[in-house]
mmCIF file of C-alpha atoms in Angstrom:
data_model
loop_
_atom_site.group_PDB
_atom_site.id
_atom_site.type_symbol
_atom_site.label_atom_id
_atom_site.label_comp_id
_atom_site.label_asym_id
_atom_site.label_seq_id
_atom_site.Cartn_x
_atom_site.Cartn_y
_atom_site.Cartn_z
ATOM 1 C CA UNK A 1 86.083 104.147 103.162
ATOM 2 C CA UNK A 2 84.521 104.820 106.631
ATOM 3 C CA UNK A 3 86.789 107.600 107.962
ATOM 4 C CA UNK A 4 85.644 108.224 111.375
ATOM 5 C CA UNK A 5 82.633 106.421 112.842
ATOM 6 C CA UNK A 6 81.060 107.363 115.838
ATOM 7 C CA UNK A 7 78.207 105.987 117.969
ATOM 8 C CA UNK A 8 75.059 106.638 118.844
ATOM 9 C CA UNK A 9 74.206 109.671 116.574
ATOM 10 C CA UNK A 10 71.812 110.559 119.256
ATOM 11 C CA UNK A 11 71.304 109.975 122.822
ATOM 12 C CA UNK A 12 69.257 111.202 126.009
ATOM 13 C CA UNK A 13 69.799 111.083 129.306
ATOM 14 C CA UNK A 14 68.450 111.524 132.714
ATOM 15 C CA UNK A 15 70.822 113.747 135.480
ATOM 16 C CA UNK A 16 73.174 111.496 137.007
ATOM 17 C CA UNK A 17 73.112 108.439 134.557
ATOM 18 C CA UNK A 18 76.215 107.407 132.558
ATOM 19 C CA UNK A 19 77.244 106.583 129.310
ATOM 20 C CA UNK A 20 80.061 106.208 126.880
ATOM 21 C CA UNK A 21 80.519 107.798 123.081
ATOM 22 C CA UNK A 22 82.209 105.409 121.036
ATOM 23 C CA UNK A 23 84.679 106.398 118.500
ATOM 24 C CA UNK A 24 86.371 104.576 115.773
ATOM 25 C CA UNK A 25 88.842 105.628 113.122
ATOM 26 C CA UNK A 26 90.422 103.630 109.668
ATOM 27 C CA UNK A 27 93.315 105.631 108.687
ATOM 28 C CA UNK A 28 95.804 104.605 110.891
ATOM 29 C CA UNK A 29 96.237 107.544 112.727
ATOM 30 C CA UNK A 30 98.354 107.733 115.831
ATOM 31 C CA UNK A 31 96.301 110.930 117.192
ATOM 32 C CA UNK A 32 92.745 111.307 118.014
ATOM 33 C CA UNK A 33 90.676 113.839 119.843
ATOM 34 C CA UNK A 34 87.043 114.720 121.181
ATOM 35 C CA UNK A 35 85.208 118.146 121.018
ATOM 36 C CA UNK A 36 82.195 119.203 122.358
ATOM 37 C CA UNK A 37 80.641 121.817 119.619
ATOM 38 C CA UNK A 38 78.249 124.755 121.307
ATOM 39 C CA UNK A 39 75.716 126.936 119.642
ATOM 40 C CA UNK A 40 77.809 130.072 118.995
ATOM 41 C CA UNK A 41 81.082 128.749 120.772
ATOM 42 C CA UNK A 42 82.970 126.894 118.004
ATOM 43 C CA UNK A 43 84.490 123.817 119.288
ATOM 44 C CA UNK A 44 85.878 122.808 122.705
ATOM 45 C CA UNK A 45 89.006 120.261 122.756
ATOM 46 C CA UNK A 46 88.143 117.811 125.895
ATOM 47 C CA UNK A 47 90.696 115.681 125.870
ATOM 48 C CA UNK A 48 93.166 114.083 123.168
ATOM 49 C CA UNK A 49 95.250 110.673 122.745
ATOM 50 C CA UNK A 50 98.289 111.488 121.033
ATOM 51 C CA UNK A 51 99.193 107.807 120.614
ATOM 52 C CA UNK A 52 97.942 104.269 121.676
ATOM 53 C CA UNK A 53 97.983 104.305 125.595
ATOM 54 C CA UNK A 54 98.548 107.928 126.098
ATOM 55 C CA UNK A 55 95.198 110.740 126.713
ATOM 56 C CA UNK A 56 95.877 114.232 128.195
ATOM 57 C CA UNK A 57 93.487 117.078 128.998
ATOM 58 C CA UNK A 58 92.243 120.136 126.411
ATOM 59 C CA UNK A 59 90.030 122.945 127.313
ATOM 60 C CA UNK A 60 87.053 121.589 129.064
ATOM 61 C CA UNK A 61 88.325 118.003 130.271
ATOM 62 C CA UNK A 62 86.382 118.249 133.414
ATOM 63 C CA UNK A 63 83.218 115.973 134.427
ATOM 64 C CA UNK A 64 84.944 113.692 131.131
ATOM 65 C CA UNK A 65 86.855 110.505 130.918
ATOM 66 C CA UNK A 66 88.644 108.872 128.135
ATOM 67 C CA UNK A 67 90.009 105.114 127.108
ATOM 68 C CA UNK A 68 92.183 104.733 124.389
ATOM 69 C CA UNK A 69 91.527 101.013 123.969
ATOM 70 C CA UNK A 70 93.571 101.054 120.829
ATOM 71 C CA UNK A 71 95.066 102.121 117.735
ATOM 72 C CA UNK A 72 91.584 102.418 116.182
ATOM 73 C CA UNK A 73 89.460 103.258 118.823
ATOM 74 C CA UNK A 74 89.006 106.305 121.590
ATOM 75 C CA UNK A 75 86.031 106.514 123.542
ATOM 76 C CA UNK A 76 84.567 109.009 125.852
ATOM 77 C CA UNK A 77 83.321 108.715 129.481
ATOM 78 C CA UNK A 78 80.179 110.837 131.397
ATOM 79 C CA UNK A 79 80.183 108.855 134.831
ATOM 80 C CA UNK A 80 77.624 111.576 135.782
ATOM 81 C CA UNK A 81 75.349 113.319 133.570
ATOM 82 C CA UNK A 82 74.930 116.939 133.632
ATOM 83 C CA UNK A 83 72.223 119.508 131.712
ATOM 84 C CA UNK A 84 75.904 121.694 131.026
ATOM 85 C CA UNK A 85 76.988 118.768 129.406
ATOM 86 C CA UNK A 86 73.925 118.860 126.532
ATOM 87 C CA UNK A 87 75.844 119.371 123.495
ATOM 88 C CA UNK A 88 77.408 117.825 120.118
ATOM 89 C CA UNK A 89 80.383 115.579 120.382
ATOM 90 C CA UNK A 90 82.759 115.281 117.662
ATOM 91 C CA UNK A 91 85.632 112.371 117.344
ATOM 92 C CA UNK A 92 88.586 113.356 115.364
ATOM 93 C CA UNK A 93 92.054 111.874 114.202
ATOM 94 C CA UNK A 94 94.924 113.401 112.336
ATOM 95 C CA UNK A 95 97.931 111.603 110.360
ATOM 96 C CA UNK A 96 101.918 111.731 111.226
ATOM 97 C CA UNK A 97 102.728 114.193 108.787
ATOM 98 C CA UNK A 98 103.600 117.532 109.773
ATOM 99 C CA UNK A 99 100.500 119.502 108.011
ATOM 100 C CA UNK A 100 97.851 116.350 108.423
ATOM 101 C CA UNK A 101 94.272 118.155 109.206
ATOM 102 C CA UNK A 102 91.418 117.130 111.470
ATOM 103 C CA UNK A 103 89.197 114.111 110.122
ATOM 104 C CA UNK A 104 85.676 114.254 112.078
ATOM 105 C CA UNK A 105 83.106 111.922 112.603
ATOM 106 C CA UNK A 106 79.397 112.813 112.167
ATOM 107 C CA UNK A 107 79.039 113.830 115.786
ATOM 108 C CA UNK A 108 76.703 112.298 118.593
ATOM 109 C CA UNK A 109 73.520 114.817 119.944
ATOM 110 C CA UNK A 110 73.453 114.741 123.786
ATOM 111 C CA UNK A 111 70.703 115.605 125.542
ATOM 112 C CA UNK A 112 70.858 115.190 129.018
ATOM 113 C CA UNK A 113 67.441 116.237 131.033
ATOM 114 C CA UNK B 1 97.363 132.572 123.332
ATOM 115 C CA UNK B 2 95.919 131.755 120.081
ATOM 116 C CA UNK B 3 92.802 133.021 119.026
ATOM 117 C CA UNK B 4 90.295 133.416 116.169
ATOM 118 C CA UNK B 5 87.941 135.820 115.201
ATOM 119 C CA UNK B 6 85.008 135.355 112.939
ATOM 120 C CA UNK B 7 83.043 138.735 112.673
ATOM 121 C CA UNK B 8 80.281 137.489 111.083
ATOM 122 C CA UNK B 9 77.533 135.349 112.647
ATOM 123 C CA UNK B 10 75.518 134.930 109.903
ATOM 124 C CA UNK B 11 75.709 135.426 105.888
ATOM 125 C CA UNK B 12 73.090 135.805 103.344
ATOM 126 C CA UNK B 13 73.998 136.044 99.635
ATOM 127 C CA UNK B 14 72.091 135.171 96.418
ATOM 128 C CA UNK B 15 72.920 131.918 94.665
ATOM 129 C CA UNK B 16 76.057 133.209 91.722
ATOM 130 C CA UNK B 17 76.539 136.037 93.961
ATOM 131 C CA UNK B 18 80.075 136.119 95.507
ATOM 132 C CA UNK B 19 80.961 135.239 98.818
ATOM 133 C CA UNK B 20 83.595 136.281 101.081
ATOM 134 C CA UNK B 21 84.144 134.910 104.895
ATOM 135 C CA UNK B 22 86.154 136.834 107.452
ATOM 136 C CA UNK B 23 88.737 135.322 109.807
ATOM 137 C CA UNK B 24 91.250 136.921 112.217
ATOM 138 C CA UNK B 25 93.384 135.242 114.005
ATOM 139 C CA UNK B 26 96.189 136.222 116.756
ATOM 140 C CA UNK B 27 98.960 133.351 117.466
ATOM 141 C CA UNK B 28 102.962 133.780 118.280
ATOM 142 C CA UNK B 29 104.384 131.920 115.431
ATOM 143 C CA UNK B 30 104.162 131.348 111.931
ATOM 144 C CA UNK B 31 99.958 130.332 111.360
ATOM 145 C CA UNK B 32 98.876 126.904 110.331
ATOM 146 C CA UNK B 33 95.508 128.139 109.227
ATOM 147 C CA UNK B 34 92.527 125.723 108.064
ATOM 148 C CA UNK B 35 88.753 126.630 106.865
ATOM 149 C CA UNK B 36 86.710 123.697 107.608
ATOM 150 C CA UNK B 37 82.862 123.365 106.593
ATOM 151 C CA UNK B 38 79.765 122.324 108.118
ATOM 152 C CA UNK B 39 76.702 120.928 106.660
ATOM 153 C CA UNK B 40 73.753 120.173 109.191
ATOM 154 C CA UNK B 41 74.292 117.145 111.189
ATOM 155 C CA UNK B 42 77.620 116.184 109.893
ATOM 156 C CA UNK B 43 81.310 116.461 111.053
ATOM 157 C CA UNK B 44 83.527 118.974 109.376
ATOM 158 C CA UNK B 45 84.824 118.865 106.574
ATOM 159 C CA UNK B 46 88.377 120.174 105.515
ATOM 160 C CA UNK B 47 87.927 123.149 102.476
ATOM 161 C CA UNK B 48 91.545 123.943 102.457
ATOM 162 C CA UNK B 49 94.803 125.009 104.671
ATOM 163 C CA UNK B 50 97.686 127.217 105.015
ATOM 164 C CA UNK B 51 101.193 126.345 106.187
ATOM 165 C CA UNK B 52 103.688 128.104 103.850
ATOM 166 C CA UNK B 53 104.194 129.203 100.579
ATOM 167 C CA UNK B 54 101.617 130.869 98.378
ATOM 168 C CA UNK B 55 99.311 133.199 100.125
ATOM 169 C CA UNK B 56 96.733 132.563 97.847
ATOM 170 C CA UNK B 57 95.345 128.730 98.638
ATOM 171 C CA UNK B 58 92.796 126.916 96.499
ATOM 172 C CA UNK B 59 90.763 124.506 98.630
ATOM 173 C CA UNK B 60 87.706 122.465 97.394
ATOM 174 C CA UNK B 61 84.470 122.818 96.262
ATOM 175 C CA UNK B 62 85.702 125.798 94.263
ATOM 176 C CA UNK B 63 86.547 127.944 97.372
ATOM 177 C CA UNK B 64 89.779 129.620 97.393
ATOM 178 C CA UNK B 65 91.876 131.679 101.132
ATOM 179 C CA UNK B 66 94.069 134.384 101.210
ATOM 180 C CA UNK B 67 96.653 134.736 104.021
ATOM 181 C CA UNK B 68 97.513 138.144 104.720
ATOM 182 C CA UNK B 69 99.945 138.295 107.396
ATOM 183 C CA UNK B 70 99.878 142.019 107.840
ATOM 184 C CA UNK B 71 96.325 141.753 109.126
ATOM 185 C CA UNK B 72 96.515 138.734 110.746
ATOM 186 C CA UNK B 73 93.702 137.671 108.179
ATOM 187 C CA UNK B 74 92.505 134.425 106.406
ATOM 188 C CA UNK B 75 89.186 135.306 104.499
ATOM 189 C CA UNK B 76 87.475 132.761 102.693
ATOM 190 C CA UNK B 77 86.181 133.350 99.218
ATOM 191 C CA UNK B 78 84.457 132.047 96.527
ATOM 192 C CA UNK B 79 83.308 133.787 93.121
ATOM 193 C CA UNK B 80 79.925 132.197 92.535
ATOM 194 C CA UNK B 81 77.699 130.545 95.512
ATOM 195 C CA UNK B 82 75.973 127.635 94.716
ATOM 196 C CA UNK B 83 73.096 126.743 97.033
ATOM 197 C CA UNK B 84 74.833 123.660 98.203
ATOM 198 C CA UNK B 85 77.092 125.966 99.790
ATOM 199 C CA UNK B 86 74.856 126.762 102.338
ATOM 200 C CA UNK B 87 76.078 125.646 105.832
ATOM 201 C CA UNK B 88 78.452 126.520 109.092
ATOM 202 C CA UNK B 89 81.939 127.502 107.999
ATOM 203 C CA UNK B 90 84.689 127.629 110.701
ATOM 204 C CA UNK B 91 88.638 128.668 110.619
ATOM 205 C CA UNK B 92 90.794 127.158 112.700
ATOM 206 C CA UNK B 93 94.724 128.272 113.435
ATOM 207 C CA UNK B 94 96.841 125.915 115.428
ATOM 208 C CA UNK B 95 100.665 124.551 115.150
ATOM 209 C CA UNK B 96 101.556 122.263 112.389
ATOM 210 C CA UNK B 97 102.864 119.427 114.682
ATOM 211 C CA UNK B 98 99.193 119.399 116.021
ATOM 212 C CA UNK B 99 96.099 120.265 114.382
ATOM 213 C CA UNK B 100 93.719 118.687 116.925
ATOM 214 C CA UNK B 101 94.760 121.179 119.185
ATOM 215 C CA UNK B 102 93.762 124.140 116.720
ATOM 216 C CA UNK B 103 91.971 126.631 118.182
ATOM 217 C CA UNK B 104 88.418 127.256 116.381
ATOM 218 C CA UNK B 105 86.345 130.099 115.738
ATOM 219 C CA UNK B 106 82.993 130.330 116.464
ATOM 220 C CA UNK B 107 81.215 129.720 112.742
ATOM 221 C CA UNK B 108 80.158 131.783 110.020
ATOM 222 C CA UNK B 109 76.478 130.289 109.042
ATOM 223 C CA UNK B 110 76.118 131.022 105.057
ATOM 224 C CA UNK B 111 72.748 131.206 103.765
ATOM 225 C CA UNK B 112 71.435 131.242 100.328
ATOM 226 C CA UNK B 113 69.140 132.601 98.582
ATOM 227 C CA UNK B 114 67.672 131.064 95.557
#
């Protein structure tokens, strides 16, 4: 019963470099979402995927990029590193149902230097 | 806009002591309110919610909310901490056709002492 898997746990990176958070779910659900968490700020909505082959922009979508490859699977773009961008990023999905909460994953620690 | 409002930073209570989390919250509509909780380096974890119905909701892990619409409040309680229950606590209030795009407060961090 995995939930919501995301990978890596933990990465580093230099100023400039790129990368991708992976983020898988196994409950079917139509929406998912990515959050940045911030000492003291609660979390950030970056962007969401309401369904298969749709994304759209939350609160801080900027310097981001998403893919919804799939059902199953939404993954997050940083073409270009920044230090602002040093922070914990959750993956989430919710059900259909009117009242479905927020499933997270176990987050990913970036560190970019 | 929708906002929330967690007064307090940081708790310290003894373990069996009581425990009760703040949470205000301004939105235009009827609230869907949520209490999620945080253990270090994990996701969070869903303690309870509020749609409709009883004001009084009973979540897991023994914890129990009461929505008070007069205030605007949705405090978190529990009658006897365990020290397991130390970690980050967060509400959340949001519309029920989309709770990924709740809005979140900033975290209660709940320590206890043994």
């Amino acid at each position: 019963n995995a939930g919501v898997t995301q990978t890596p746990k933990f990465q580093v990176l230099k100023t400039g470099q790129s990368m991708t958070l992976q983020c898988a779910q196994d409950m079917n659900h139509n929406s998912m979402y990515w959050y940045r968490q911030d000492p003291g700020m609660g979390l950030r909505l970056i962007y969401y995927s309401a369904s298969e082959g749709t994304t759209d922009k939350g609160e801080v979508p900027n310097g981001y990029n998403v893919s919804r490859l799939n059902k199953r699977e939404f993954s997050l773009r940083l073409e270009s590193a920044a230090p602002s961008q040093t922070s914990v990023y959750f993956c989430a999905s919710t059900g259909d149902r009117v009242n479905s909460p927020l499933h997270f994953g176990n987050g990913t620690r970036l560190t970019v230097t | 806009a929708q906002s929330v409002t967690q007064p307090d930073i940081h708790i310290t209570v003894s373990e069996g002591a009581s425990l009760e989390l703040r949470c205000n919250y301004s939105y235009g509509a009827t609230p869907y309110l949520f209490w999620y909780v945080q253990s270090p380096g994990q996701g969070l974890q869903l303690l309870l919610k509020y749609f409709s119905g009883d004001t009084l909701v009973q979540g897991i892990k023994g914890f129990e909310a009461e929505f008070k619409r007069s205030q605007s409040s949705f405090n978190l309680r529990k009658p006897s901490v365990h020290w397991s229950d130390a970690a980050e606590y967060f509400c959340a209030v949001g519309a029920p056709s989309n709770a990924g795009k709740s809005t979140f407060g900033d975290g209660t961090t709940l320590t206890v002492k043994p």
